Amino acid sequence: MLETIVLLFALAGLVLYTVLGGADFGAGLWQLLSGPGPRGRAIRDHAHHAMAPVWEANHVWLIFVLTVAWTAFPVVVGSVASTLAIPLSIAAFGIVFRGIAYALQSATDVPHERRVIDTTFAASSILTPYMLGAAVGAIASQRVPVGNAAGDLMTSWVNPTSILTGCLAVVAGAFLAAVYLAADAVRLGEPDLEREFRTRALIAGVLAGALALAGLAVVHHDARHLYHGLTSGLGLAAVIVSAAAGLGTMALVWWSKFQPARVSAAVAVAAIIGGWAAAQRPTVLPGLTLHEAAAPRSTLIAVIVAVLAGGIILAPSLGLLFRLMLIGGFDRPSEPAATPARRTARYGTPAVGFARLALACLVAGFVLLTVLDQGVAHVFGVIALVAAAALAFFAVGPTDLPDSSGGPPNSHAR
Amino acid sequence: MLSTVVAGLAPVQQSYLLQARQMQALSFAVHIPLVCFGIAFPALVLFIEWRYLRTGDVVYRTLARRWTKVLVTLFAAGVVTGTVLSFEMALLWPNFTATFGSVFGLGFAIEGFSFFLEAIFIGIYVYGWDRLSPRAHFLTGLPIAVAGVLGSIMVISVNGWMNHPQGFRLVDGKVTDVNPWRALFGNSYFWHEFVHMYLAGYIVTGFLVAGAYAVGALRGRWGRYERIALAVPLTAAAVASPVQVLVGDWAARDVAHTQPVKLAALEGLGRTTRGAPIHVLGWYTDGRVEYGIAVPRLLSFLAFHNVNATVTGLNSFPANDQPPVNVVRIAFQLMVGIGTLLALLSLGFLFVRWRRGNLPTSRWFYGALVVAAPASVVALIAGWVTTEVGRQPWVVYRIMRTNEAVTGASGIPVSYAVLAAAYLILIGAVAWTLRRLAVSPLPASEG
């Protein structure tokens, strides 16, 4: 029971990573395919602008999934990470290069530099989701046995199912990104970009649908267990939901109703992940049920408590970020806010008192931490020392500098 | 309990264990300086922004905005290097994760949340200049500072656990009675590590930022903006450095009690000795330090506050339970040496600043700051080498050996090479970005 709750947390994280982080990867793909000239530039800028404030937050869902998984299902993570070392390493490298390119994107406007950076960004935006998708395919097709690198290091992820899931991950990201970016273009009042991304969404949607259909045939041959799961019971229900949501999204995009299309596109992708989980029940890896794979009860409870407590803090924070994003709070600079006008305020006067207190705390800290050297004394000693440092910082008044002088001799005040 | 754990997955033979360890070490060495910025830099930026709110002086606003760009660049680098680390925990050490994930994993799960909080509010803070009211903008920065500290607490709690494992029992070698809260936070060992690292965060960030402006000062870039930009981080580092000496001493006493073999390695103490000396410099060979300067009885005094105390030497431990002595010892001496010099430089700065009410005027001082910046990073990494190589050959101290934890997958040298190349590019890219930022002119209206 507990392990099911934790698994649902992990799956929810995976769904969010796919529909948020996956869309960021898709945006990178569209940047690669944007073509030359000002039109291509506009597409790249639009994608960059949409991603910039949120990509880090979106990316952290992957960390969430990883940490929950290795805490609650340690043997699974150990087996998966050793057998699938190659695709997961490539995904990690893709993330590094994507991060490098992202960090540099805002640093330059020189065209040829931009070109190299954008290409690196886009290439790693394809590589990473492909490898993560292929890893999912490996698990789904039962190619990862329990053990330290017990599976085949190559064929576990180079096989029909993995190729299919890898491609599906890339295309699904592109589809999501196109829908989101079209919606953003509407909000920004950019009809040209809206048309561009509407077309892209339709193309990617058709591709994703075709891949999904072809996928059923591939899975039928390559992973019979998965095929049965997807064509019966909960798995079948998820497939139907995904298909319906996908078709609905295509209709909504056709009629340029992008806001609801955002939601239905995300549902279509989420249902695929749900279907995979349902189809694979009750084993996680061959011969290893979810119950056998789970950590002890105390750990599962700890994870649930941590996730719920974290969620209470995170949900409103994420809400704030996306509200500012989606209502356009980040779109154009408003007038600089009126500057507060209390120029005269200084805090230099109590400096001597601060300095004396700082010295007193330093001495107290030394006595407690070093001389007494016992459990409770350590605690108060550390508090006294940190207080000493903070008081000294304010006693010095780091910004209370005379208007000129100081500094090396040959420098000149401006 | 001594290495009787039954691993979650069957241990395997790995010919590239050393390369796996080096790869992990490289990943940490690149990530840890960024962690320092995560701990200390948001607080410094917020301090500057707070000065702006209090005074309305635009120079603070200009500086805080400029530093925000630095913050976001370094955070992006921290995100990717942190992701690599979390992948490596599973990719390189699957058996560590498989066996003990249920005990230590919680720390990383909570760290994931604080990372999340950081990412969300950095998004809001960075893109919220001009778009939120000054007060609201300042408030959205506070969670970044809190999350930076919280995240580092969590990761260090896992490290504290690896050095001083508890919160579970081994029954026939199997991990049972797991209590992750007690394992991570009821751990007496992790507090000194955390306080030590927290102060290091301010020291490294402070000296690095001040060092950058010291380079400018020596080249004549010395307006009011630059003076503030140098004085604030330098003051933070200067008040933290002397305190670090006391905290480091506390850490060493904890090591003496909990990990005697590590203490023996970092002091190069070959034989168990009553009234043991400390050797400065020198080289450990054949159970003794050659060419070192001996200070009689000092080790006994520092470790146990008694000049006649008996300190356990390396000869009390089997050879295959000892860490590589010279690596640990040299790293330790580097850390202590540089840390002491930084503390002296700090005291000198504070003295001049206090007595003369101004920044020092000697070129030597600014030259010293330029050197102190990289030196502080060297001390930081040397400190982590001390504690982590000093933990060897164990991944979980006296419970699981590193060679039991390593992956059975081949290809470690290849990923090591790719990672090294990628990190070279990463470092180059970050340096290029920061350099570009440094040479771009300040907004004319605000400078």
Short mmCIF file of C-alpha atoms in Angstrom, two decimals, chain A residues 48-49 51-64 66-68 70-72 74-89 91-93 95-100 102-104 106-110 113 117 132 146-149 153 295-296 298-303 305-311 313-314 316-321 324 328-347 351-353 355 362 365-366 369-374 378-379 382 385-386 388-414, chain B residues 8-12 23 44 47-48 50-58 60-61 72-73 75-77 79-87 89-91 94-95 97-113 115-117 119-125 127-128 130-135 140 175-181 195 198-199 214 217-228 231-233 235-236 239-240 242-243 246-247 249-250 253-254 257 303 305 349-350 353-354 356-363 366 404-410 414-416 418-419 421-423 425-426 429-430 432-433 436 442:
data_model
loop_
_atom_site.label_atom_id
_atom_site.label_comp_id
_atom_site.label_asym_id
_atom_site.label_seq_id
_atom_site.Cartn_x
_atom_site.Cartn_y
_atom_site.Cartn_z
CA HIS A 48 14.08 30.80 -25.62
CA HIS A 49 11.88 33.48 -24.11
CA MET A 51 11.70 28.60 -21.55
CA ALA A 52 14.06 30.95 -19.78
CA PRO A 53 12.29 31.51 -16.46
CA VAL A 54 11.10 27.94 -15.98
CA TRP A 55 13.58 25.45 -17.39
CA GLU A 56 15.46 24.98 -14.14
CA ALA A 57 12.27 24.36 -12.20
CA ASN A 58 11.06 21.98 -14.92
CA HIS A 59 14.35 20.14 -14.89
CA VAL A 60 14.24 19.54 -11.15
CA TRP A 61 11.34 17.10 -11.64
CA LEU A 62 13.92 14.65 -12.96
CA ILE A 63 15.94 15.01 -9.76
CA PHE A 64 12.74 14.47 -7.80
CA LEU A 66 15.58 10.00 -9.17
CA THR A 67 15.80 10.74 -5.47
CA VAL A 68 12.36 9.32 -4.63
CA TRP A 70 16.49 5.48 -5.09
CA THR A 71 15.14 6.06 -1.59
CA ALA A 72 12.00 3.95 -1.99
CA PRO A 74 16.87 1.17 -4.15
CA VAL A 75 17.44 -2.23 -5.76
CA VAL A 76 15.54 -1.13 -8.87
CA VAL A 77 17.66 2.00 -9.25
CA GLY A 78 20.87 0.06 -8.70
CA SER A 79 19.94 -2.53 -11.32
CA VAL A 80 18.65 0.01 -13.85
CA ALA A 81 21.59 2.38 -13.48
CA SER A 82 24.17 -0.37 -13.93
CA THR A 83 22.59 -2.15 -16.91
CA LEU A 84 21.52 1.08 -18.61
CA ALA A 85 24.76 2.91 -17.80
CA ILE A 86 25.33 3.94 -21.42
CA PRO A 87 22.01 5.63 -22.29
CA LEU A 88 21.79 7.23 -18.85
CA SER A 89 25.36 8.55 -19.10
CA ALA A 91 21.47 11.61 -21.13
CA ALA A 92 23.52 13.13 -18.31
CA PHE A 93 26.08 14.47 -20.80
CA ILE A 95 21.98 17.69 -19.81
CA VAL A 96 25.46 19.14 -19.22
CA PHE A 97 25.80 20.42 -22.78
CA ARG A 98 22.26 21.76 -22.74
CA GLY A 99 23.05 23.64 -19.55
CA ILE A 100 26.26 25.03 -21.02
CA TYR A 102 21.64 27.68 -22.09
CA ALA A 103 24.01 29.59 -19.83
CA LEU A 104 25.70 31.00 -22.91
CA SER A 106 21.90 35.04 -23.01
CA ALA A 107 25.55 36.01 -23.03
CA THR A 108 26.03 36.75 -26.70
CA ASP A 109 24.34 38.27 -29.70
CA VAL A 110 27.12 37.60 -32.19
CA GLU A 113 28.46 32.35 -31.77
CA ILE A 117 25.35 27.65 -29.07
CA LEU A 132 15.71 8.64 -21.29
CA VAL A 146 17.92 -7.49 -11.03
CA GLY A 147 21.67 -7.28 -10.44
CA ASN A 148 24.76 -5.15 -10.86
CA ALA A 149 24.99 -4.73 -14.65
CA LEU A 153 24.88 -3.27 -21.77
CA ALA A 295 12.31 0.04 1.00
CA PRO A 296 11.34 -0.70 4.62
CA SER A 298 9.85 3.51 8.02
CA THR A 299 11.61 4.84 4.94
CA LEU A 300 8.45 4.82 2.84
CA ILE A 301 6.64 6.80 5.54
CA ALA A 302 9.55 9.24 5.72
CA VAL A 303 9.40 9.77 1.96
CA VAL A 305 5.98 12.83 4.89
CA ALA A 306 8.80 14.65 3.10
CA VAL A 307 6.93 14.79 -0.20
CA LEU A 308 3.73 16.06 1.40
CA ALA A 309 5.53 18.65 3.52
CA GLY A 310 7.59 19.73 0.53
CA GLY A 311 4.46 19.87 -1.59
CA ILE A 313 5.65 24.72 0.30
CA LEU A 314 6.28 24.02 -3.36
CA PRO A 316 2.08 27.75 -4.03
CA SER A 317 5.61 28.66 -5.13
CA LEU A 318 5.21 26.87 -8.46
CA GLY A 319 1.77 28.43 -8.77
CA LEU A 320 3.33 31.87 -8.38
CA LEU A 321 6.00 31.16 -10.99
CA LEU A 324 3.65 35.19 -13.50
CA GLY A 328 2.58 37.48 -18.95
CA GLY A 329 4.09 38.95 -15.83
CA PHE A 330 7.50 38.29 -17.37
CA ASP A 331 6.74 39.47 -20.90
CA ARG A 332 7.62 43.12 -20.98
CA PRO A 333 9.31 45.32 -18.47
CA SER A 334 6.93 47.63 -16.70
CA GLU A 335 8.08 51.08 -15.71
CA PRO A 336 10.93 50.81 -13.24
CA ALA A 337 9.36 51.02 -9.83
CA ALA A 338 9.68 54.33 -8.07
CA THR A 339 12.84 54.25 -6.03
CA PRO A 340 12.45 54.47 -2.31
CA ALA A 341 13.94 57.72 -1.15
CA ARG A 342 15.54 57.32 2.23
CA ARG A 343 19.05 58.16 1.16
CA THR A 344 20.09 59.36 4.56
CA ALA A 345 19.52 56.13 6.43
CA ARG A 346 22.80 54.81 7.79
CA TYR A 347 23.61 52.28 10.34
CA ALA A 351 29.27 50.05 15.08
CA VAL A 352 31.34 50.18 18.25
CA GLY A 353 28.64 48.40 20.22
CA ALA A 355 32.17 45.29 17.55
CA LEU A 362 33.91 35.24 19.81
CA GLY A 365 32.25 30.72 21.32
CA PHE A 366 35.88 29.81 21.91
CA LEU A 369 33.28 25.09 21.55
CA THR A 370 36.97 24.62 22.16
CA VAL A 371 37.61 24.69 25.90
CA LEU A 372 34.47 23.03 27.28
CA ASP A 373 34.16 20.78 24.21
CA GLN A 374 30.92 18.93 25.07
CA HIS A 378 29.11 22.79 20.99
CA VAL A 379 25.65 23.95 19.99
CA VAL A 382 28.60 27.45 17.20
CA LEU A 385 30.63 32.08 16.74
CA VAL A 386 28.14 32.60 13.92
CA ALA A 388 30.21 36.90 16.26
CA ALA A 389 30.79 36.74 12.50
CA ALA A 390 27.44 38.38 11.71
CA LEU A 391 27.94 41.15 14.29
CA ALA A 392 31.45 41.79 13.03
CA PHE A 393 30.10 42.06 9.49
CA PHE A 394 27.66 44.77 10.51
CA ALA A 395 30.17 46.43 12.84
CA VAL A 396 32.53 46.91 9.90
CA GLY A 397 29.65 48.35 7.89
CA PRO A 398 30.92 47.00 4.58
CA THR A 399 29.13 49.61 2.50
CA ASP A 400 29.99 52.60 4.72
CA LEU A 401 33.00 53.65 2.71
CA PRO A 402 34.41 57.17 2.54
CA ASP A 403 33.59 58.83 -0.76
CA SER A 404 37.10 58.51 -2.11
CA SER A 405 40.52 56.96 -1.51
CA GLY A 406 41.28 53.47 -0.37
CA GLY A 407 42.47 51.00 -2.94
CA PRO A 408 45.83 50.52 -4.58
CA PRO A 409 47.91 53.69 -5.12
CA ASN A 410 47.63 54.04 -8.89
CA SER A 411 43.86 53.69 -8.95
CA HIS A 412 41.77 56.76 -9.43
CA ALA A 413 38.30 57.36 -8.14
CA ARG A 414 35.70 57.89 -10.81
CA GLY B 8 21.66 -5.41 -2.29
CA LEU B 9 23.16 -6.61 -5.55
CA ALA B 10 25.95 -9.16 -5.85
CA PRO B 11 29.32 -7.33 -5.83
CA VAL B 12 31.33 -7.55 -9.04
CA MET B 23 35.38 10.59 -11.96
CA LEU B 44 25.24 38.89 -0.33
CA PHE B 47 22.27 42.41 1.47
CA ILE B 48 23.07 44.77 -1.40
CA TRP B 50 18.46 45.62 1.15
CA ARG B 51 20.88 48.56 1.16
CA TYR B 52 19.12 49.78 -1.96
CA LEU B 53 15.73 49.52 -0.30
CA ARG B 54 17.03 51.37 2.73
CA THR B 55 18.88 54.16 0.95
CA GLY B 56 17.39 54.36 -2.55
CA ASP B 57 20.95 54.69 -3.83
CA VAL B 58 20.98 53.30 -7.39
CA TYR B 60 23.28 49.23 -4.96
CA ARG B 61 20.57 48.43 -7.45
CA VAL B 72 21.91 32.78 -12.49
CA THR B 73 24.91 31.72 -14.57
CA PHE B 75 23.13 28.40 -10.65
CA ALA B 76 22.66 26.98 -14.14
CA ALA B 77 26.11 25.43 -13.90
CA VAL B 79 21.99 22.57 -11.77
CA VAL B 80 23.75 20.55 -14.45
CA THR B 81 26.72 19.51 -12.33
CA GLY B 82 24.34 18.58 -9.51
CA THR B 83 22.29 16.50 -11.92
CA VAL B 84 25.43 14.69 -13.02
CA LEU B 85 26.22 13.94 -9.38
CA SER B 86 22.79 12.47 -8.74
CA PHE B 87 23.12 10.33 -11.87
CA MET B 89 25.36 8.10 -7.35
CA ALA B 90 23.38 5.45 -9.20
CA LEU B 91 25.53 5.01 -12.31
CA PRO B 94 24.63 1.17 -7.92
CA ASN B 95 25.33 -1.20 -5.07
CA THR B 97 22.33 2.93 -3.66
CA ALA B 98 20.75 -0.53 -3.83
CA THR B 99 21.96 -1.48 -0.34
CA PHE B 100 21.58 1.78 1.56
CA GLY B 101 19.24 3.93 -0.55
CA SER B 102 16.50 3.36 1.99
CA VAL B 103 18.73 4.73 4.76
CA PHE B 104 20.33 7.82 3.20
CA GLY B 105 18.06 8.55 0.22
CA LEU B 106 15.73 10.75 2.24
CA GLY B 107 18.44 13.41 2.52
CA PHE B 108 18.65 13.67 -1.25
CA ALA B 109 14.88 13.65 -1.60
CA ILE B 110 14.60 16.69 0.69
CA GLU B 111 17.58 18.24 -1.07
CA GLY B 112 15.62 17.79 -4.29
CA PHE B 113 12.83 19.86 -2.80
CA PHE B 115 16.72 22.59 -5.13
CA PHE B 116 13.24 22.97 -6.53
CA LEU B 117 12.46 25.91 -4.30
CA ALA B 119 14.98 27.03 -9.04
CA ILE B 120 11.47 28.42 -8.75
CA PHE B 121 12.47 31.53 -6.86
CA ILE B 122 15.56 32.15 -8.95
CA GLY B 123 13.21 32.14 -11.93
CA ILE B 124 10.97 34.67 -10.22
CA TYR B 125 13.82 36.77 -8.82
CA TYR B 127 12.95 37.80 -14.28
CA GLY B 128 11.16 39.86 -11.66
CA ASP B 130 11.37 45.76 -12.93
CA ARG B 131 8.29 43.57 -12.91
CA LEU B 132 7.64 43.30 -9.18
CA SER B 133 7.60 46.02 -6.57
CA PRO B 134 11.03 46.49 -4.93
CA ARG B 135 9.82 45.06 -1.65
CA THR B 140 11.21 36.58 -3.49
CA VAL B 175 20.03 -3.88 6.55
CA THR B 176 17.04 -3.77 8.92
CA ASP B 177 15.37 -1.48 11.45
CA VAL B 178 15.91 1.48 9.17
CA ASN B 179 15.25 4.88 10.70
CA PRO B 180 16.22 7.45 8.06
CA TRP B 181 15.54 10.49 10.27
CA VAL B 195 29.18 24.38 10.04
CA TYR B 198 28.75 26.79 5.67
CA LEU B 199 31.64 29.04 6.69
CA ALA B 214 40.86 43.29 -6.86
CA ALA B 217 41.38 47.67 -8.78
CA LEU B 218 44.97 46.90 -9.75
CA ARG B 219 44.08 47.94 -13.30
CA GLY B 220 42.59 51.19 -12.08
CA ARG B 221 38.90 50.29 -12.11
CA TRP B 222 38.10 51.79 -8.75
CA GLY B 223 34.87 53.76 -8.58
CA ARG B 224 32.38 53.72 -5.76
CA TYR B 225 30.60 50.80 -7.42
CA GLU B 226 33.78 48.71 -7.46
CA ARG B 227 34.70 49.62 -3.89
CA ILE B 228 31.35 48.40 -2.59
CA ALA B 231 34.21 45.48 0.32
CA VAL B 232 30.99 43.52 0.91
CA PRO B 233 32.11 40.01 -0.09
CA THR B 235 34.06 41.61 4.75
CA ALA B 236 31.88 38.49 4.74
CA VAL B 239 34.61 37.62 9.46
CA ALA B 240 34.13 33.95 8.55
CA PRO B 242 38.99 33.41 11.77
CA VAL B 243 35.88 31.58 13.02
CA LEU B 246 38.03 27.30 15.62
CA VAL B 247 35.43 25.23 13.78
CA ASP B 249 39.78 22.49 15.21
CA TRP B 250 36.45 21.17 16.51
CA ARG B 253 38.62 16.60 17.49
CA ASP B 254 35.44 14.89 16.24
CA HIS B 257 37.07 10.41 18.43
CA ALA B 303 42.99 16.17 19.61
CA HIS B 305 43.25 18.57 25.16
CA PHE B 349 41.99 43.57 6.58
CA LEU B 350 39.59 43.90 9.51
CA ARG B 353 39.30 48.68 7.97
CA TRP B 354 38.41 49.25 11.62
CA ARG B 356 41.42 53.64 9.43
CA GLY B 357 37.77 53.46 8.46
CA ASN B 358 38.76 52.73 4.90
CA LEU B 359 39.95 50.03 2.57
CA PRO B 360 43.67 49.24 2.58
CA THR B 361 45.84 51.22 0.17
CA SER B 362 48.74 48.84 -0.32
CA ARG B 363 49.12 47.22 -3.73
CA TYR B 366 45.14 43.71 -3.54
CA GLU B 404 31.69 -3.51 -3.12
CA ALA B 405 29.64 -0.49 -4.18
CA VAL B 406 31.02 0.07 -7.67
CA THR B 407 29.13 -0.68 -10.88
CA GLY B 408 29.75 -3.78 -12.95
CA ALA B 409 29.19 -1.87 -16.19
CA SER B 410 32.16 -1.40 -18.49
CA VAL B 414 35.17 6.47 -21.67
CA SER B 415 32.62 8.29 -19.54
CA TYR B 416 35.42 9.69 -17.40
CA VAL B 418 33.83 12.55 -21.86
CA LEU B 419 32.96 14.06 -18.51
CA ALA B 421 36.06 17.17 -21.63
CA ALA B 422 32.51 18.34 -20.94
CA TYR B 423 33.55 19.96 -17.68
CA ILE B 425 34.03 23.17 -21.79
CA LEU B 426 31.65 24.01 -18.98
CA ALA B 429 31.87 28.62 -20.95
CA VAL B 430 31.16 29.90 -17.46
CA TRP B 432 33.66 33.29 -20.82
CA THR B 433 30.17 34.33 -19.75
CA ARG B 436 31.84 39.03 -20.92
CA LEU B 442 27.55 49.54 -16.47
#
